[in-house]
């Protein structure tokens, strides 16, 4: 089954998140697929209640590598799990760029997610300069290696990888289907060689109802990670119902 993840980032106030989540619950009432909402942390508890009787699943945009203790400002994966979080984005390019998240930290976060039964969604992708210099594949392989190499494959059965070319995020620029699929093949091959079996690979970066279908279909991606077009139930539904 394809998986569709809505990343609300820090776009909505808690009140707006509640309103939007209610509208998602209405629109997705009879939905039979796998769709995940990732609100910001302040809205998570309220959104969790709204989604309780809905087919929609709760996700988080990040989590702490630590479970409990003196870690000011962190959000425990233990508490996320008890709120009903089933998936967590890890290493989104905005966190890598603005918060300098390192591969070592991402590896620890993946481990923390898995030990709390939260599916880690590791985000990878090259920026515009890296692409221009022909280094996209090398950058992506280095990101995979950095975050995953130290982790035993047996513990990572629930891993998902999201390919998000940084230059396509929030820009309206589309990654060409063939190019995106070449990256998917590289990720699949890297995982196979590393002993990771059947890891779903999602695509993200300016996905809209109009272009979503081009990334799916035969031999396409295993789902989509959506930012801007996930802020409205009807547009996300058009994508998630594909
Ligand atoms: P976008 O964001 O769909 O607005 O490009 C995707 C993401 O950052 O996950």
JSON list of C-alpha atoms and ligand atoms in Angstrom, two decimals:
[
{"chain": "A", "resi": 1, "resn": "UNK", "atom": "CA", "xyz": [0.00, 0.00, 0.00]},
{"chain": "A", "resi": 2, "resn": "UNK", "atom": "CA", "xyz": [1.29, 3.48, -0.87]},
{"chain": "A", "resi": 3, "resn": "UNK", "atom": "CA", "xyz": [1.89, 5.89, 1.97]},
{"chain": "A", "resi": 4, "resn": "UNK", "atom": "CA", "xyz": [1.13, 9.60, 1.93]},
{"chain": "A", "resi": 5, "resn": "UNK", "atom": "CA", "xyz": [2.59, 11.92, 4.55]},
{"chain": "A", "resi": 6, "resn": "UNK", "atom": "CA", "xyz": [1.37, 15.45, 5.24]},
{"chain": "A", "resi": 7, "resn": "UNK", "atom": "CA", "xyz": [4.12, 17.65, 6.68]},
{"chain": "A", "resi": 8, "resn": "UNK", "atom": "CA", "xyz": [2.51, 20.76, 8.14]},
{"chain": "A", "resi": 9, "resn": "UNK", "atom": "CA", "xyz": [5.90, 22.14, 9.22]},
{"chain": "A", "resi": 10, "resn": "UNK", "atom": "CA", "xyz": [5.44, 25.30, 11.37]},
{"chain": "A", "resi": 11, "resn": "UNK", "atom": "CA", "xyz": [2.78, 26.71, 9.04]},
{"chain": "A", "resi": 12, "resn": "UNK", "atom": "CA", "xyz": [-0.28, 26.62, 11.30]},
{"chain": "A", "resi": 13, "resn": "UNK", "atom": "CA", "xyz": [-1.12, 27.97, 14.75]},
{"chain": "A", "resi": 14, "resn": "UNK", "atom": "CA", "xyz": [-2.51, 25.40, 17.22]},
{"chain": "A", "resi": 15, "resn": "UNK", "atom": "CA", "xyz": [-6.05, 26.73, 16.55]},
{"chain": "A", "resi": 16, "resn": "UNK", "atom": "CA", "xyz": [-5.55, 26.42, 12.80]},
{"chain": "A", "resi": 17, "resn": "UNK", "atom": "CA", "xyz": [-4.12, 22.92, 13.22]},
{"chain": "A", "resi": 18, "resn": "UNK", "atom": "CA", "xyz": [-7.21, 21.83, 15.15]},
{"chain": "A", "resi": 19, "resn": "UNK", "atom": "CA", "xyz": [-9.51, 23.31, 12.52]},
{"chain": "A", "resi": 20, "resn": "UNK", "atom": "CA", "xyz": [-7.53, 21.74, 9.69]},
{"chain": "A", "resi": 21, "resn": "UNK", "atom": "CA", "xyz": [-7.36, 18.35, 11.43]},
{"chain": "A", "resi": 22, "resn": "UNK", "atom": "CA", "xyz": [-11.16, 18.38, 11.85]},
{"chain": "A", "resi": 23, "resn": "UNK", "atom": "CA", "xyz": [-11.59, 19.06, 8.20]},
{"chain": "A", "resi": 24, "resn": "UNK", "atom": "CA", "xyz": [-9.13, 16.23, 7.36]},
{"chain": "A", "resi": 25, "resn": "UNK", "atom": "CA", "xyz": [-11.10, 13.85, 9.61]},
{"chain": "A", "resi": 26, "resn": "UNK", "atom": "CA", "xyz": [-14.29, 14.73, 7.69]},
{"chain": "A", "resi": 27, "resn": "UNK", "atom": "CA", "xyz": [-12.78, 14.45, 4.21]},
{"chain": "A", "resi": 28, "resn": "UNK", "atom": "CA", "xyz": [-10.90, 11.20, 4.99]},
{"chain": "A", "resi": 29, "resn": "UNK", "atom": "CA", "xyz": [-13.81, 9.58, 6.86]},
{"chain": "A", "resi": 30, "resn": "UNK", "atom": "CA", "xyz": [-14.04, 6.59, 4.51]},
{"chain": "A", "resi": 31, "resn": "UNK", "atom": "CA", "xyz": [-10.43, 6.56, 3.37]},
{"chain": "A", "resi": 32, "resn": "UNK", "atom": "CA", "xyz": [-8.91, 3.12, 3.00]},
{"chain": "A", "resi": 33, "resn": "UNK", "atom": "CA", "xyz": [-5.26, 3.91, 2.32]},
{"chain": "A", "resi": 34, "resn": "UNK", "atom": "CA", "xyz": [-2.35, 4.93, 4.51]},
{"chain": "A", "resi": 35, "resn": "UNK", "atom": "CA", "xyz": [-2.21, 8.68, 5.16]},
{"chain": "A", "resi": 36, "resn": "UNK", "atom": "CA", "xyz": [-0.20, 10.29, 7.94]},
{"chain": "A", "resi": 37, "resn": "UNK", "atom": "CA", "xyz": [-0.58, 13.81, 9.41]},
{"chain": "A", "resi": 38, "resn": "UNK", "atom": "CA", "xyz": [2.46, 15.46, 10.96]},
{"chain": "A", "resi": 39, "resn": "UNK", "atom": "CA", "xyz": [1.33, 18.59, 12.84]},
{"chain": "A", "resi": 40, "resn": "UNK", "atom": "CA", "xyz": [3.74, 20.67, 14.92]},
{"chain": "A", "resi": 41, "resn": "UNK", "atom": "CA", "xyz": [4.45, 19.53, 18.48]},
{"chain": "A", "resi": 42, "resn": "UNK", "atom": "CA", "xyz": [2.18, 22.07, 20.16]},
{"chain": "A", "resi": 43, "resn": "UNK", "atom": "CA", "xyz": [-0.81, 20.72, 18.24]},
{"chain": "A", "resi": 44, "resn": "UNK", "atom": "CA", "xyz": [0.01, 17.04, 18.48]},
{"chain": "A", "resi": 45, "resn": "UNK", "atom": "CA", "xyz": [-2.11, 16.18, 21.53]},
{"chain": "A", "resi": 46, "resn": "UNK", "atom": "CA", "xyz": [-5.20, 17.97, 20.22]},
{"chain": "A", "resi": 47, "resn": "UNK", "atom": "CA", "xyz": [-4.79, 16.52, 16.70]},
{"chain": "A", "resi": 48, "resn": "UNK", "atom": "CA", "xyz": [-4.29, 13.06, 18.19]},
{"chain": "A", "resi": 49, "resn": "UNK", "atom": "CA", "xyz": [-7.73, 13.27, 19.82]},
{"chain": "A", "resi": 50, "resn": "UNK", "atom": "CA", "xyz": [-9.35, 14.47, 16.61]},
{"chain": "A", "resi": 51, "resn": "UNK", "atom": "CA", "xyz": [-7.82, 11.59, 14.62]},
{"chain": "A", "resi": 52, "resn": "UNK", "atom": "CA", "xyz": [-8.68, 8.93, 17.19]},
{"chain": "A", "resi": 53, "resn": "UNK", "atom": "CA", "xyz": [-11.69, 7.64, 15.26]},
{"chain": "A", "resi": 54, "resn": "UNK", "atom": "CA", "xyz": [-10.37, 8.48, 11.81]},
{"chain": "A", "resi": 55, "resn": "UNK", "atom": "CA", "xyz": [-8.41, 6.30, 9.36]},
{"chain": "A", "resi": 56, "resn": "UNK", "atom": "CA", "xyz": [-5.71, 8.97, 9.41]},
{"chain": "A", "resi": 57, "resn": "UNK", "atom": "CA", "xyz": [-2.53, 8.18, 11.29]},
{"chain": "A", "resi": 58, "resn": "UNK", "atom": "CA", "xyz": [-0.49, 10.53, 13.47]},
{"chain": "A", "resi": 59, "resn": "UNK", "atom": "CA", "xyz": [3.13, 11.39, 12.73]},
{"chain": "A", "resi": 60, "resn": "UNK", "atom": "CA", "xyz": [5.70, 13.80, 14.15]},
{"chain": "A", "resi": 61, "resn": "UNK", "atom": "CA", "xyz": [8.09, 16.07, 12.30]},
{"chain": "A", "resi": 62, "resn": "UNK", "atom": "CA", "xyz": [11.03, 15.10, 14.49]},
{"chain": "A", "resi": 63, "resn": "UNK", "atom": "CA", "xyz": [11.82, 13.44, 17.81]},
{"chain": "A", "resi": 64, "resn": "UNK", "atom": "CA", "xyz": [14.53, 13.43, 20.42]},
{"chain": "A", "resi": 65, "resn": "UNK", "atom": "CA", "xyz": [17.30, 10.85, 20.38]},
{"chain": "A", "resi": 66, "resn": "UNK", "atom": "CA", "xyz": [16.90, 10.74, 24.18]},
{"chain": "A", "resi": 67, "resn": "UNK", "atom": "CA", "xyz": [14.02, 9.12, 26.00]},
{"chain": "A", "resi": 68, "resn": "UNK", "atom": "CA", "xyz": [14.03, 10.95, 29.35]},
{"chain": "A", "resi": 69, "resn": "UNK", "atom": "CA", "xyz": [16.26, 13.24, 31.36]},
{"chain": "A", "resi": 70, "resn": "UNK", "atom": "CA", "xyz": [17.90, 16.65, 31.42]},
{"chain": "A", "resi": 71, "resn": "UNK", "atom": "CA", "xyz": [17.52, 17.50, 27.74]},
{"chain": "A", "resi": 72, "resn": "UNK", "atom": "CA", "xyz": [16.04, 21.00, 27.67]},
{"chain": "A", "resi": 73, "resn": "UNK", "atom": "CA", "xyz": [13.61, 21.62, 24.85]},
{"chain": "A", "resi": 74, "resn": "UNK", "atom": "CA", "xyz": [13.55, 18.05, 23.58]},
{"chain": "A", "resi": 75, "resn": "UNK", "atom": "CA", "xyz": [10.47, 15.91, 22.80]},
{"chain": "A", "resi": 76, "resn": "UNK", "atom": "CA", "xyz": [10.66, 12.34, 24.05]},
{"chain": "A", "resi": 77, "resn": "UNK", "atom": "CA", "xyz": [9.87, 9.48, 21.63]},
{"chain": "A", "resi": 78, "resn": "UNK", "atom": "CA", "xyz": [8.32, 7.66, 24.61]},
{"chain": "A", "resi": 79, "resn": "UNK", "atom": "CA", "xyz": [5.76, 10.44, 24.99]},
{"chain": "A", "resi": 80, "resn": "UNK", "atom": "CA", "xyz": [5.19, 10.65, 21.25]},
{"chain": "A", "resi": 81, "resn": "UNK", "atom": "CA", "xyz": [4.41, 6.96, 21.17]},
{"chain": "A", "resi": 82, "resn": "UNK", "atom": "CA", "xyz": [1.95, 7.31, 24.03]},
{"chain": "A", "resi": 83, "resn": "UNK", "atom": "CA", "xyz": [0.22, 10.15, 22.16]},
{"chain": "A", "resi": 84, "resn": "UNK", "atom": "CA", "xyz": [-0.32, 7.76, 19.28]},
{"chain": "A", "resi": 85, "resn": "UNK", "atom": "CA", "xyz": [2.51, 8.80, 16.95]},
{"chain": "A", "resi": 86, "resn": "UNK", "atom": "CA", "xyz": [3.25, 6.01, 14.47]},
{"chain": "A", "resi": 87, "resn": "UNK", "atom": "CA", "xyz": [5.74, 7.70, 12.10]},
{"chain": "A", "resi": 88, "resn": "UNK", "atom": "CA", "xyz": [8.38, 10.38, 12.50]},
{"chain": "A", "resi": 89, "resn": "UNK", "atom": "CA", "xyz": [10.24, 12.41, 9.92]},
{"chain": "A", "resi": 90, "resn": "UNK", "atom": "CA", "xyz": [13.95, 12.34, 10.62]},
{"chain": "A", "resi": 91, "resn": "UNK", "atom": "CA", "xyz": [16.58, 14.58, 9.05]},
{"chain": "A", "resi": 92, "resn": "UNK", "atom": "CA", "xyz": [14.25, 16.75, 7.01]},
{"chain": "A", "resi": 93, "resn": "UNK", "atom": "CA", "xyz": [16.41, 19.07, 4.88]},
{"chain": "A", "resi": 94, "resn": "UNK", "atom": "CA", "xyz": [15.15, 22.10, 6.79]},
{"chain": "A", "resi": 95, "resn": "UNK", "atom": "CA", "xyz": [16.45, 20.61, 10.03]},
{"chain": "A", "resi": 96, "resn": "UNK", "atom": "CA", "xyz": [19.71, 19.59, 8.40]},
{"chain": "A", "resi": 97, "resn": "UNK", "atom": "CA", "xyz": [20.16, 23.11, 7.00]},
{"chain": "A", "resi": 98, "resn": "UNK", "atom": "CA", "xyz": [18.86, 25.37, 9.79]},
{"chain": "A", "resi": 99, "resn": "UNK", "atom": "CA", "xyz": [19.60, 23.25, 12.84]},
{"chain": "A", "resi": 100, "resn": "UNK", "atom": "CA", "xyz": [22.77, 21.56, 11.63]},
{"chain": "A", "resi": 101, "resn": "UNK", "atom": "CA", "xyz": [21.51, 18.07, 12.40]},
{"chain": "A", "resi": 102, "resn": "UNK", "atom": "CA", "xyz": [24.39, 15.66, 11.90]},
{"chain": "A", "resi": 103, "resn": "UNK", "atom": "CA", "xyz": [24.40, 12.11, 10.57]},
{"chain": "A", "resi": 104, "resn": "UNK", "atom": "CA", "xyz": [25.39, 10.89, 14.02]},
{"chain": "A", "resi": 105, "resn": "UNK", "atom": "CA", "xyz": [22.38, 12.60, 15.58]},
{"chain": "A", "resi": 106, "resn": "UNK", "atom": "CA", "xyz": [20.08, 11.26, 12.87]},
{"chain": "A", "resi": 107, "resn": "UNK", "atom": "CA", "xyz": [21.34, 7.71, 13.47]},
{"chain": "A", "resi": 108, "resn": "UNK", "atom": "CA", "xyz": [20.55, 8.12, 17.18]},
{"chain": "A", "resi": 109, "resn": "UNK", "atom": "CA", "xyz": [17.08, 9.48, 16.37]},
{"chain": "A", "resi": 110, "resn": "UNK", "atom": "CA", "xyz": [16.34, 6.55, 14.05]},
{"chain": "A", "resi": 111, "resn": "UNK", "atom": "CA", "xyz": [17.35, 4.17, 16.83]},
{"chain": "A", "resi": 112, "resn": "UNK", "atom": "CA", "xyz": [15.16, 6.01, 19.35]},
{"chain": "A", "resi": 113, "resn": "UNK", "atom": "CA", "xyz": [12.19, 5.91, 16.96]},
{"chain": "A", "resi": 114, "resn": "UNK", "atom": "CA", "xyz": [12.51, 2.19, 16.28]},
{"chain": "A", "resi": 115, "resn": "UNK", "atom": "CA", "xyz": [12.86, 1.30, 19.95]},
{"chain": "A", "resi": 116, "resn": "UNK", "atom": "CA", "xyz": [9.62, 3.19, 20.59]},
{"chain": "A", "resi": 117, "resn": "UNK", "atom": "CA", "xyz": [7.77, 1.49, 17.73]},
{"chain": "A", "resi": 118, "resn": "UNK", "atom": "CA", "xyz": [7.72, 4.67, 15.65]},
{"chain": "A", "resi": 119, "resn": "UNK", "atom": "CA", "xyz": [8.55, 4.21, 11.96]},
{"chain": "A", "resi": 120, "resn": "UNK", "atom": "CA", "xyz": [11.47, 6.50, 11.08]},
{"chain": "A", "resi": 121, "resn": "UNK", "atom": "CA", "xyz": [11.12, 8.35, 7.77]},
{"chain": "A", "resi": 122, "resn": "UNK", "atom": "CA", "xyz": [14.68, 9.34, 6.90]},
{"chain": "A", "resi": 123, "resn": "UNK", "atom": "CA", "xyz": [14.75, 12.31, 4.50]},
{"chain": "A", "resi": 124, "resn": "UNK", "atom": "CA", "xyz": [17.60, 12.58, 2.01]},
{"chain": "A", "resi": 125, "resn": "UNK", "atom": "CA", "xyz": [18.22, 14.81, -0.99]},
{"chain": "A", "resi": 126, "resn": "UNK", "atom": "CA", "xyz": [20.73, 17.01, -2.76]},
{"chain": "A", "resi": 127, "resn": "UNK", "atom": "CA", "xyz": [20.65, 20.82, -2.95]},
{"chain": "A", "resi": 128, "resn": "UNK", "atom": "CA", "xyz": [20.77, 22.88, -6.15]},
{"chain": "A", "resi": 129, "resn": "UNK", "atom": "CA", "xyz": [24.54, 23.34, -6.14]},
{"chain": "A", "resi": 130, "resn": "UNK", "atom": "CA", "xyz": [25.24, 19.66, -5.48]},
{"chain": "A", "resi": 131, "resn": "UNK", "atom": "CA", "xyz": [22.92, 18.78, -8.34]},
{"chain": "A", "resi": 132, "resn": "UNK", "atom": "CA", "xyz": [24.57, 21.31, -10.67]},
{"chain": "A", "resi": 133, "resn": "UNK", "atom": "CA", "xyz": [27.96, 19.84, -9.85]},
{"chain": "A", "resi": 134, "resn": "UNK", "atom": "CA", "xyz": [26.71, 16.33, -10.70]},
{"chain": "A", "resi": 135, "resn": "UNK", "atom": "CA", "xyz": [27.10, 15.20, -7.09]},
{"chain": "A", "resi": 136, "resn": "UNK", "atom": "CA", "xyz": [23.45, 14.32, -6.33]},
{"chain": "A", "resi": 137, "resn": "UNK", "atom": "CA", "xyz": [23.92, 10.54, -6.13]},
{"chain": "A", "resi": 138, "resn": "UNK", "atom": "CA", "xyz": [27.13, 10.86, -4.09]},
{"chain": "A", "resi": 139, "resn": "UNK", "atom": "CA", "xyz": [25.46, 13.20, -1.62]},
{"chain": "A", "resi": 140, "resn": "UNK", "atom": "CA", "xyz": [22.45, 10.91, -1.21]},
{"chain": "A", "resi": 141, "resn": "UNK", "atom": "CA", "xyz": [24.63, 7.83, -0.71]},
{"chain": "A", "resi": 142, "resn": "UNK", "atom": "CA", "xyz": [26.69, 9.71, 1.89]},
{"chain": "A", "resi": 143, "resn": "UNK", "atom": "CA", "xyz": [23.49, 10.72, 3.72]},
{"chain": "A", "resi": 144, "resn": "UNK", "atom": "CA", "xyz": [22.28, 7.10, 3.72]},
{"chain": "A", "resi": 145, "resn": "UNK", "atom": "CA", "xyz": [25.64, 5.85, 4.90]},
{"chain": "A", "resi": 146, "resn": "UNK", "atom": "CA", "xyz": [25.93, 8.53, 7.59]},
{"chain": "A", "resi": 147, "resn": "UNK", "atom": "CA", "xyz": [22.53, 7.84, 9.12]},
{"chain": "A", "resi": 148, "resn": "UNK", "atom": "CA", "xyz": [22.21, 4.09, 8.61]},
{"chain": "A", "resi": 149, "resn": "UNK", "atom": "CA", "xyz": [25.60, 2.46, 8.50]},
{"chain": "A", "resi": 150, "resn": "UNK", "atom": "CA", "xyz": [26.04, 2.18, 12.26]},
{"chain": "A", "resi": 151, "resn": "UNK", "atom": "CA", "xyz": [22.60, 0.63, 12.79]},
{"chain": "A", "resi": 152, "resn": "UNK", "atom": "CA", "xyz": [22.02, -3.13, 12.72]},
{"chain": "A", "resi": 153, "resn": "UNK", "atom": "CA", "xyz": [19.77, -3.97, 9.76]},
{"chain": "A", "resi": 154, "resn": "UNK", "atom": "CA", "xyz": [17.67, -6.32, 11.89]},
{"chain": "A", "resi": 155, "resn": "UNK", "atom": "CA", "xyz": [16.43, -3.44, 14.02]},
{"chain": "A", "resi": 156, "resn": "UNK", "atom": "CA", "xyz": [15.46, -1.39, 11.00]},
{"chain": "A", "resi": 157, "resn": "UNK", "atom": "CA", "xyz": [12.63, -3.39, 9.55]},
{"chain": "A", "resi": 158, "resn": "UNK", "atom": "CA", "xyz": [10.30, -0.42, 9.79]},
{"chain": "A", "resi": 159, "resn": "UNK", "atom": "CA", "xyz": [12.45, 2.16, 8.00]},
{"chain": "A", "resi": 160, "resn": "UNK", "atom": "CA", "xyz": [11.11, 4.43, 5.23]},
{"chain": "A", "resi": 161, "resn": "UNK", "atom": "CA", "xyz": [13.30, 6.70, 3.10]},
{"chain": "A", "resi": 162, "resn": "UNK", "atom": "CA", "xyz": [11.99, 9.92, 1.57]},
{"chain": "A", "resi": 163, "resn": "UNK", "atom": "CA", "xyz": [13.86, 11.39, -1.39]},
{"chain": "A", "resi": 164, "resn": "UNK", "atom": "CA", "xyz": [13.34, 15.14, -1.34]},
{"chain": "A", "resi": 165, "resn": "UNK", "atom": "CA", "xyz": [15.55, 17.17, -3.67]},
{"chain": "A", "resi": 166, "resn": "UNK", "atom": "CA", "xyz": [16.13, 20.31, -1.60]},
{"chain": "A", "resi": 167, "resn": "UNK", "atom": "CA", "xyz": [15.79, 22.59, -4.63]},
{"chain": "A", "resi": 168, "resn": "UNK", "atom": "CA", "xyz": [12.29, 21.22, -5.29]},
{"chain": "A", "resi": 169, "resn": "UNK", "atom": "CA", "xyz": [10.96, 21.79, -1.74]},
{"chain": "A", "resi": 170, "resn": "UNK", "atom": "CA", "xyz": [8.50, 24.66, -1.52]},
{"chain": "A", "resi": 171, "resn": "UNK", "atom": "CA", "xyz": [9.73, 26.12, -4.82]},
{"chain": "A", "resi": 172, "resn": "UNK", "atom": "CA", "xyz": [7.14, 24.81, -7.27]},
{"chain": "A", "resi": 173, "resn": "UNK", "atom": "CA", "xyz": [10.05, 23.31, -9.25]},
{"chain": "A", "resi": 174, "resn": "UNK", "atom": "CA", "xyz": [9.38, 19.76, -10.29]},
{"chain": "A", "resi": 175, "resn": "UNK", "atom": "CA", "xyz": [11.89, 16.99, -10.36]},
{"chain": "A", "resi": 176, "resn": "UNK", "atom": "CA", "xyz": [11.56, 15.12, -13.61]},
{"chain": "A", "resi": 177, "resn": "UNK", "atom": "CA", "xyz": [10.02, 11.65, -13.12]},
{"chain": "A", "resi": 178, "resn": "UNK", "atom": "CA", "xyz": [12.92, 9.83, -14.81]},
{"chain": "A", "resi": 179, "resn": "UNK", "atom": "CA", "xyz": [15.54, 11.66, -12.76]},
{"chain": "A", "resi": 180, "resn": "UNK", "atom": "CA", "xyz": [13.64, 11.04, -9.55]},
{"chain": "A", "resi": 181, "resn": "UNK", "atom": "CA", "xyz": [13.29, 7.36, -10.41]},
{"chain": "A", "resi": 182, "resn": "UNK", "atom": "CA", "xyz": [17.02, 7.08, -11.05]},
{"chain": "A", "resi": 183, "resn": "UNK", "atom": "CA", "xyz": [17.60, 8.31, -7.51]},
{"chain": "A", "resi": 184, "resn": "UNK", "atom": "CA", "xyz": [15.01, 5.83, -6.23]},
{"chain": "A", "resi": 185, "resn": "UNK", "atom": "CA", "xyz": [16.88, 3.01, -7.99]},
{"chain": "A", "resi": 186, "resn": "UNK", "atom": "CA", "xyz": [20.14, 4.18, -6.39]},
{"chain": "A", "resi": 187, "resn": "UNK", "atom": "CA", "xyz": [18.51, 4.21, -2.94]},
{"chain": "A", "resi": 188, "resn": "UNK", "atom": "CA", "xyz": [16.99, 0.77, -3.50]},
{"chain": "A", "resi": 189, "resn": "UNK", "atom": "CA", "xyz": [20.35, -0.59, -4.61]},
{"chain": "A", "resi": 190, "resn": "UNK", "atom": "CA", "xyz": [22.18, 0.98, -1.66]},
{"chain": "A", "resi": 191, "resn": "UNK", "atom": "CA", "xyz": [19.66, -0.55, 0.75]},
{"chain": "A", "resi": 192, "resn": "UNK", "atom": "CA", "xyz": [19.84, -3.95, -0.92]},
{"chain": "A", "resi": 193, "resn": "UNK", "atom": "CA", "xyz": [23.63, -4.01, -0.68]},
{"chain": "A", "resi": 194, "resn": "UNK", "atom": "CA", "xyz": [23.46, -2.90, 2.93]},
{"chain": "A", "resi": 195, "resn": "UNK", "atom": "CA", "xyz": [21.14, -5.78, 3.77]},
{"chain": "A", "resi": 196, "resn": "UNK", "atom": "CA", "xyz": [18.06, -3.58, 4.25]},
{"chain": "A", "resi": 197, "resn": "UNK", "atom": "CA", "xyz": [15.15, -5.37, 2.70]},
{"chain": "A", "resi": 198, "resn": "UNK", "atom": "CA", "xyz": [12.13, -3.82, 1.00]},
{"chain": "A", "resi": 199, "resn": "UNK", "atom": "CA", "xyz": [12.50, -0.27, 2.28]},
{"chain": "A", "resi": 200, "resn": "UNK", "atom": "CA", "xyz": [9.70, 1.92, 0.89]},
{"chain": "A", "resi": 201, "resn": "UNK", "atom": "CA", "xyz": [11.00, 5.04, -0.85]},
{"chain": "A", "resi": 202, "resn": "UNK", "atom": "CA", "xyz": [8.80, 8.15, -0.96]},
{"chain": "A", "resi": 203, "resn": "UNK", "atom": "CA", "xyz": [9.16, 11.26, -3.10]},
{"chain": "A", "resi": 204, "resn": "UNK", "atom": "CA", "xyz": [8.74, 14.81, -1.82]},
{"chain": "A", "resi": 205, "resn": "UNK", "atom": "CA", "xyz": [9.26, 18.32, -3.19]},
{"chain": "A", "resi": 206, "resn": "UNK", "atom": "CA", "xyz": [6.45, 20.53, -4.55]},
{"chain": "A", "resi": 207, "resn": "UNK", "atom": "CA", "xyz": [4.07, 17.59, -4.90]},
{"chain": "A", "resi": 208, "resn": "UNK", "atom": "CA", "xyz": [0.63, 18.88, -5.95]},
{"chain": "A", "resi": 209, "resn": "UNK", "atom": "CA", "xyz": [-2.60, 17.18, -7.04]},
{"chain": "A", "resi": 210, "resn": "UNK", "atom": "CA", "xyz": [-1.61, 17.95, -10.66]},
{"chain": "A", "resi": 211, "resn": "UNK", "atom": "CA", "xyz": [1.81, 16.29, -10.61]},
{"chain": "A", "resi": 212, "resn": "UNK", "atom": "CA", "xyz": [1.45, 13.63, -7.90]},
{"chain": "A", "resi": 213, "resn": "UNK", "atom": "CA", "xyz": [0.46, 10.85, -10.26]},
{"chain": "A", "resi": 214, "resn": "UNK", "atom": "CA", "xyz": [3.68, 11.21, -12.26]},
{"chain": "A", "resi": 215, "resn": "UNK", "atom": "CA", "xyz": [5.73, 10.01, -9.26]},
{"chain": "A", "resi": 216, "resn": "UNK", "atom": "CA", "xyz": [3.55, 6.97, -8.60]},
{"chain": "A", "resi": 217, "resn": "UNK", "atom": "CA", "xyz": [2.28, 4.34, -11.05]},
{"chain": "A", "resi": 218, "resn": "UNK", "atom": "CA", "xyz": [4.21, 1.34, -12.29]},
{"chain": "A", "resi": 219, "resn": "UNK", "atom": "CA", "xyz": [7.68, 1.14, -10.77]},
{"chain": "A", "resi": 220, "resn": "UNK", "atom": "CA", "xyz": [7.13, 4.57, -9.27]},
{"chain": "A", "resi": 221, "resn": "UNK", "atom": "CA", "xyz": [7.64, 5.70, -5.69]},
{"chain": "A", "resi": 222, "resn": "UNK", "atom": "CA", "xyz": [6.00, 3.94, -2.75]},
{"chain": "A", "resi": 223, "resn": "UNK", "atom": "CA", "xyz": [4.28, 7.13, -1.65]},
{"chain": "A", "resi": 224, "resn": "UNK", "atom": "CA", "xyz": [4.65, 10.87, -1.28]},
{"chain": "A", "resi": 225, "resn": "UNK", "atom": "CA", "xyz": [5.75, 13.38, 1.34]},
{"chain": "A", "resi": 226, "resn": "UNK", "atom": "CA", "xyz": [3.79, 16.59, 0.90]},
{"chain": "A", "resi": 227, "resn": "UNK", "atom": "CA", "xyz": [4.29, 20.05, 2.45]},
{"chain": "A", "resi": 228, "resn": "UNK", "atom": "CA", "xyz": [2.37, 22.99, 0.95]},
{"chain": "A", "resi": 229, "resn": "UNK", "atom": "CA", "xyz": [-0.37, 20.91, -0.70]},
{"chain": "A", "resi": 230, "resn": "UNK", "atom": "CA", "xyz": [-1.03, 19.08, 2.57]},
{"chain": "A", "resi": 231, "resn": "UNK", "atom": "CA", "xyz": [-2.34, 22.14, 4.38]},
{"chain": "A", "resi": 232, "resn": "UNK", "atom": "CA", "xyz": [-5.78, 21.70, 2.90]},
{"chain": "A", "resi": 233, "resn": "UNK", "atom": "CA", "xyz": [-7.76, 18.49, 3.29]},
{"chain": "A", "resi": 234, "resn": "UNK", "atom": "CA", "xyz": [-9.19, 18.53, -0.22]},
{"chain": "A", "resi": 235, "resn": "UNK", "atom": "CA", "xyz": [-5.87, 18.94, -2.02]},
{"chain": "A", "resi": 236, "resn": "UNK", "atom": "CA", "xyz": [-4.14, 16.34, 0.15]},
{"chain": "A", "resi": 237, "resn": "UNK", "atom": "CA", "xyz": [-7.05, 13.97, -0.39]},
{"chain": "A", "resi": 238, "resn": "UNK", "atom": "CA", "xyz": [-6.69, 14.30, -4.16]},
{"chain": "A", "resi": 239, "resn": "UNK", "atom": "CA", "xyz": [-3.09, 13.16, -3.75]},
{"chain": "A", "resi": 240, "resn": "UNK", "atom": "CA", "xyz": [-3.67, 10.47, -1.13]},
{"chain": "A", "resi": 241, "resn": "UNK", "atom": "CA", "xyz": [-6.57, 8.93, -3.03]},
{"chain": "A", "resi": 242, "resn": "UNK", "atom": "CA", "xyz": [-4.37, 8.15, -6.05]},
{"chain": "B", "resi": 1, "resn": "LIG", "atom": "P1", "xyz": [6.60, 20.97, -0.31]},
{"chain": "B", "resi": 1, "resn": "LIG", "atom": "O1", "xyz": [7.39, 20.40, 0.99]},
{"chain": "B", "resi": 1, "resn": "LIG", "atom": "O2", "xyz": [5.62, 19.92, -0.73]},
{"chain": "B", "resi": 1, "resn": "LIG", "atom": "O3", "xyz": [5.96, 22.23, 0.16]},
{"chain": "B", "resi": 1, "resn": "LIG", "atom": "O4", "xyz": [7.66, 21.19, -1.35]},
{"chain": "B", "resi": 1, "resn": "LIG", "atom": "C1", "xyz": [7.74, 19.05, 1.07]},
{"chain": "B", "resi": 1, "resn": "LIG", "atom": "C2", "xyz": [8.56, 18.79, 2.31]},
{"chain": "B", "resi": 1, "resn": "LIG", "atom": "O5", "xyz": [9.38, 19.64, 2.69]},
{"chain": "B", "resi": 1, "resn": "LIG", "atom": "O6", "xyz": [8.42, 17.75, 2.95]}
]
